[in-house]
Amino acid sequence: MITELIEKSEVADVYHKVQEGRRLSREDGMRLYRTHDILTLGHMANIARERKNGGVAYYIVNFHINYSNICKNKCRFCAFSRKGPEEDGAYEMTMDEIMERAKRVRTLGATEIHIVGGAHPSWPFSRYLEMIGKLHDAFPDVHLQAFTAVEIAHIAEMAGLSVTETLDQLKKAGLGSLPGGGAEVFSQRVRAEVCPEKLSAEKWLEVMREAHRFGLRSNATMLYGHIETEEERIDHMLRLRELQDETDGFMSFIPLAFHPANTQMSDKSPTTGFLDLKTLAIGRLMLDNFEHIKAFWIMLGIKLAQVSLWFGVDDIDGTVVEERITHAAGAETPQGLTVEELKRLIVEAGRVPVERDTLYRVIRRGIPRADHDV
Amino acid sequence: MDSAREMRHLPSITDILRSVLEGQRLGENAAAALFHSSDFLTIGAAAAEIRKRFHPAGHVTYVIDRNINYTNICVSGCTFCAFYRSPGMSDAYVLSRRELAQKIKETVELGGTQILLQGGLHPDLRLQFYCDMLRFIKREFKIHIHGFSPPEIVHFARLNAMPVSDVISRLHRAGLDTIPGGGAEILTERVRCEISPNKCSAREWLDVMRVAHDAGMRTTATMMFAHKEAYEDRIEHLARVRELQDSTHGFTAFIPWTFQPLNTQIGGMPAGGVEYLKTLAISRLFLDNVPNIQASWVTQGSKIAQLALRFGANDLGSTMIEENVVRAAGARFRMSLSEMRDIIEDAGFVPRQRDCYYNLIENPRTGRP
């Protein structure tokens, strides 16, 4: 970047802190949210990104199994959940259906199955154990990233077991790591309004602490662009940073853009490109102890996800086949990208595509054949 | 990167951008270095700075208009087009006067100030048809007509065995106000031979604009990129626009947009956001004599269009009450006036309605700016 232009920026002092590798304060984060100088912000985030991940952009070959949309919580931002099996559009997969779906592991060459569902009001603990156990037996080399902290807490409650005991049994059955969903925004004010039935912020963090202590790594998300304030977003990041200082168990931070269509908050506007990039870049800058920032292209759109590779992001997720949760909320992105398409986007952005596994171990690195004459 | 740069004997992009910020004109080799660089944030920051010098008040403008495609019948058969139909096909159409009037009436009711009137290259309709259409519109409505891109005008000239200058002056007298810059695609003969061999040549496109400018009409210029062209073709395109502008000063705005592949013969995947933003920023830097750079939300979506405002664009174009051509090729973005104003404010600018000459105006319906 051209020094004279950075020095003119209203956030030049934060830039100097980033250059020196100093930790940013809550106030710094707030100021970054308020600036319109998105290019200086991107430049700062890129410095932090390249320090940790160089010019690499990770992707994973995976797919999702959303085993059921029946959920005891009725979060206002969700277009996916159904109260019970009798409600229109409700579904729950049988074990056979889950195993059938999982077969695509082989055709896709997937290294991960990502399993998330509602907090099902009647499934017994044995069912989750059976699901993980059978999948692990059938595909022992495939990583099972399953059950958000919300599901873990719910499953433990259904089982009448402690979180630790629940995690222990699931891990023994073959659970590999936890996805970062269900964090939403930690603010009590926000949760009371948009997801009052969902577990508290403290409980979410506690499940993650337990999981990390247990050797199960996880991701962390933040659902932004609904009713939360800038302070609440920064505070969310700070609570994650604090726990990460303690456990070092988080792999990536994944900001999730709220999609209002078909939810109880459909009067809200979708997030802007500025808010998306600011949140990713500020996430990169505030979370100096997270190795990775992931842009979930399903939610951001492909074009913006590509741009985000210069705004702090080093991971654009996978070739998610049949994602149901965001598409229920009107996401207009295609449901799956081929590996070639994903690589082309990365190369076009001037980054080096690297296929990773769930734990960010390199599977394959390289630049695909150029089939685009620019 | 440094060794690659030395091999190509290209100066560093920071040096290039510094010299542009000091007021030097961007040369073609230097532009090539920018295109080959992946540091699009730095290029964007320089473009944003130049944009600020052109538009210090911090306005981002838009126009309320409707895209009226009077026919989809076209004999051009361009490989990048999903809109056209051959004569006699079941979904081929020519709009009736009644349909035309209804569309314009709705436009005026929504606070619209202009129509963008374009169509396919119809094999039979004579110039008189178009002149009558213009007179009809001007008789019925007080509205600006931005119409007939150069391929249409060249087609009229051939079909009516008439020089381009006569065609333009007859259309002008019949009520045509300004000419849209469509159909430029890439202004090099090599690329046009490949993607639109039956469309007017680069030379013809530029001639139409020169004649129109000489007749006192203003026009825009577009560039459709990320299909079969090389960076050098984009640079040649920009250089030809800049050269003509030096002599006529008739272009009001430059509008780059990416090829939309769905349902077209070329096919493939759309270009990503990085390529678009970088090309837009280089356009802002290269075209030092064109006052306005327009972001294309129709092809890029509102998120990338909003970002474009920090990569050198100062205008969001039209609210597009109706758009058919790009939609046929898979772009399905929609934007309401309030959303457009919201994203402008969110990016830190002041939204203002404008007319076709880029003058700020009050909304004719609400009286508000």
mmCIF file of C-alpha atoms in Angstrom, chain A residues 1-5 8 36-39 42-43 46 257 259 269-278 299-304 306-307 310-311 332-334 337 341-342 344-345 348-350 372-374, chain B residues 14 17-18 21 38-42 44-46 48-49 52 190 226-231 234 258 260 269-275 277 299-300 303-304 306-307 310-311 332-333 342-343 345-348:
data_model
loop_
_atom_site.group_PDB
_atom_site.id
_atom_site.type_symbol
_atom_site.label_atom_id
_atom_site.label_comp_id
_atom_site.label_asym_id
_atom_site.label_seq_id
_atom_site.Cartn_x
_atom_site.Cartn_y
_atom_site.Cartn_z
ATOM 1 C CA MET A 1 0.000 0.000 0.000
ATOM 2 C CA ILE A 2 1.141 3.547 -0.568
ATOM 3 C CA THR A 3 2.405 4.993 2.708
ATOM 4 C CA GLU A 4 1.150 8.537 2.068
ATOM 5 C CA LEU A 5 -2.414 7.265 1.649
ATOM 6 C CA LYS A 8 -3.894 10.147 5.733
ATOM 7 C CA HIS A 36 -15.307 3.928 5.848
ATOM 8 C CA ASP A 37 -11.698 3.453 4.805
ATOM 9 C CA ILE A 38 -12.192 -0.169 3.967
ATOM 10 C CA LEU A 39 -9.024 -0.443 1.881
ATOM 11 C CA GLY A 42 -8.210 -4.605 4.338
ATOM 12 C CA HIS A 43 -4.546 -3.808 4.044
ATOM 13 C CA ASN A 46 -3.877 -8.651 5.006
ATOM 14 C CA ALA A 257 -23.819 -13.125 7.601
ATOM 15 C CA HIS A 259 -29.889 -14.008 5.866
ATOM 16 C CA SER A 269 -32.010 -5.988 5.066
ATOM 17 C CA PRO A 270 -29.331 -8.461 4.092
ATOM 18 C CA THR A 271 -25.800 -7.502 5.124
ATOM 19 C CA THR A 272 -23.866 -5.113 2.900
ATOM 20 C CA GLY A 273 -20.534 -5.917 1.291
ATOM 21 C CA PHE A 274 -18.941 -3.388 3.647
ATOM 22 C CA LEU A 275 -20.274 -5.071 6.772
ATOM 23 C CA ASP A 276 -19.176 -8.502 5.533
ATOM 24 C CA LEU A 277 -15.625 -7.428 4.741
ATOM 25 C CA LYS A 278 -15.295 -5.280 7.849
ATOM 26 C CA MET A 299 -23.439 -17.076 2.909
ATOM 27 C CA LEU A 300 -21.303 -14.325 1.377
ATOM 28 C CA GLY A 301 -21.653 -15.104 -2.273
ATOM 29 C CA ILE A 302 -18.807 -16.335 -4.405
ATOM 30 C CA LYS A 303 -17.587 -12.950 -5.642
ATOM 31 C CA LEU A 304 -17.318 -11.448 -2.188
ATOM 32 C CA GLN A 306 -13.037 -14.253 -3.360
ATOM 33 C CA VAL A 307 -12.428 -10.582 -2.505
ATOM 34 C CA TRP A 310 -7.449 -9.885 0.631
ATOM 35 C CA PHE A 311 -9.387 -8.813 3.729
ATOM 36 C CA GLU A 332 -28.869 -17.378 -3.816
ATOM 37 C CA THR A 333 -25.501 -19.062 -4.106
ATOM 38 C CA PRO A 334 -25.314 -22.413 -5.819
ATOM 39 C CA LEU A 337 -18.894 -25.574 -6.190
ATOM 40 C CA GLU A 341 -14.217 -23.834 -9.716
ATOM 41 C CA LEU A 342 -13.048 -23.229 -6.186
ATOM 42 C CA ARG A 344 -9.973 -21.081 -10.149
ATOM 43 C CA LEU A 345 -11.491 -18.462 -7.847
ATOM 44 C CA GLU A 348 -7.804 -15.589 -10.027
ATOM 45 C CA ALA A 349 -7.502 -13.735 -6.707
ATOM 46 C CA GLY A 350 -3.720 -14.181 -6.750
ATOM 47 C CA HIS A 372 -9.521 -18.893 -18.313
ATOM 48 C CA ASP A 373 -7.779 -16.641 -20.767
ATOM 49 C CA VAL A 374 -7.143 -13.573 -18.641
ATOM 50 C CA THR B 14 3.888 1.615 -6.093
ATOM 51 C CA LEU B 17 0.646 4.647 -8.707
ATOM 52 C CA ARG B 18 2.686 7.421 -7.107
ATOM 53 C CA LEU B 21 -1.224 10.461 -8.015
ATOM 54 C CA SER B 38 -2.452 -9.067 -7.582
ATOM 55 C CA ASP B 39 -2.170 -6.164 -5.126
ATOM 56 C CA PHE B 40 -5.572 -4.848 -5.964
ATOM 57 C CA LEU B 41 -5.990 -3.112 -2.606
ATOM 58 C CA THR B 42 -3.174 -0.712 -3.425
ATOM 59 C CA GLY B 44 -7.927 0.438 -5.427
ATOM 60 C CA ALA B 45 -6.614 2.928 -2.889
ATOM 61 C CA ALA B 46 -4.985 4.997 -5.637
ATOM 62 C CA ALA B 48 -10.174 5.962 -4.657
ATOM 63 C CA GLU B 49 -7.855 8.923 -4.240
ATOM 64 C CA LYS B 52 -11.975 11.888 -4.631
ATOM 65 C CA ARG B 190 -9.132 -9.515 -32.869
ATOM 66 C CA ALA B 226 -13.359 -11.466 -18.777
ATOM 67 C CA HIS B 227 -14.266 -13.605 -21.769
ATOM 68 C CA LYS B 228 -11.834 -14.194 -24.642
ATOM 69 C CA GLU B 229 -9.664 -11.112 -24.332
ATOM 70 C CA ALA B 230 -6.158 -10.652 -22.888
ATOM 71 C CA TYR B 231 -5.149 -7.809 -20.566
ATOM 72 C CA ARG B 234 -8.472 -4.265 -22.209
ATOM 73 C CA THR B 258 -17.965 -8.571 -16.693
ATOM 74 C CA GLN B 260 -22.187 -13.088 -17.912
ATOM 75 C CA MET B 269 -17.920 -19.301 -15.086
ATOM 76 C CA PRO B 270 -18.349 -15.593 -14.302
ATOM 77 C CA ALA B 271 -15.254 -13.614 -13.295
ATOM 78 C CA GLY B 272 -14.830 -13.131 -9.569
ATOM 79 C CA GLY B 273 -14.961 -9.904 -7.585
ATOM 80 C CA VAL B 274 -11.205 -9.346 -7.589
ATOM 81 C CA GLU B 275 -10.929 -9.161 -11.371
ATOM 82 C CA LEU B 277 -12.659 -4.416 -8.861
ATOM 83 C CA THR B 299 -23.755 -7.870 -13.148
ATOM 84 C CA GLN B 300 -21.867 -7.791 -9.827
ATOM 85 C CA LYS B 303 -22.152 -6.167 -2.357
ATOM 86 C CA ILE B 304 -19.442 -5.888 -4.991
ATOM 87 C CA GLN B 306 -20.869 -1.156 -3.015
ATOM 88 C CA LEU B 307 -17.197 -2.047 -2.696
ATOM 89 C CA ARG B 310 -14.079 2.528 -2.756
ATOM 90 C CA PHE B 311 -12.278 1.232 -5.840
ATOM 91 C CA ARG B 332 -30.521 -12.049 -11.155
ATOM 92 C CA PHE B 333 -29.660 -9.143 -8.939
ATOM 93 C CA ASP B 342 -28.660 2.547 1.950
ATOM 94 C CA ILE B 343 -25.562 0.920 0.491
ATOM 95 C CA GLU B 345 -24.611 5.717 2.888
ATOM 96 C CA ASP B 346 -23.176 2.560 4.439
ATOM 97 C CA ALA B 347 -20.074 3.078 2.283
ATOM 98 C CA GLY B 348 -19.719 6.611 3.656
#
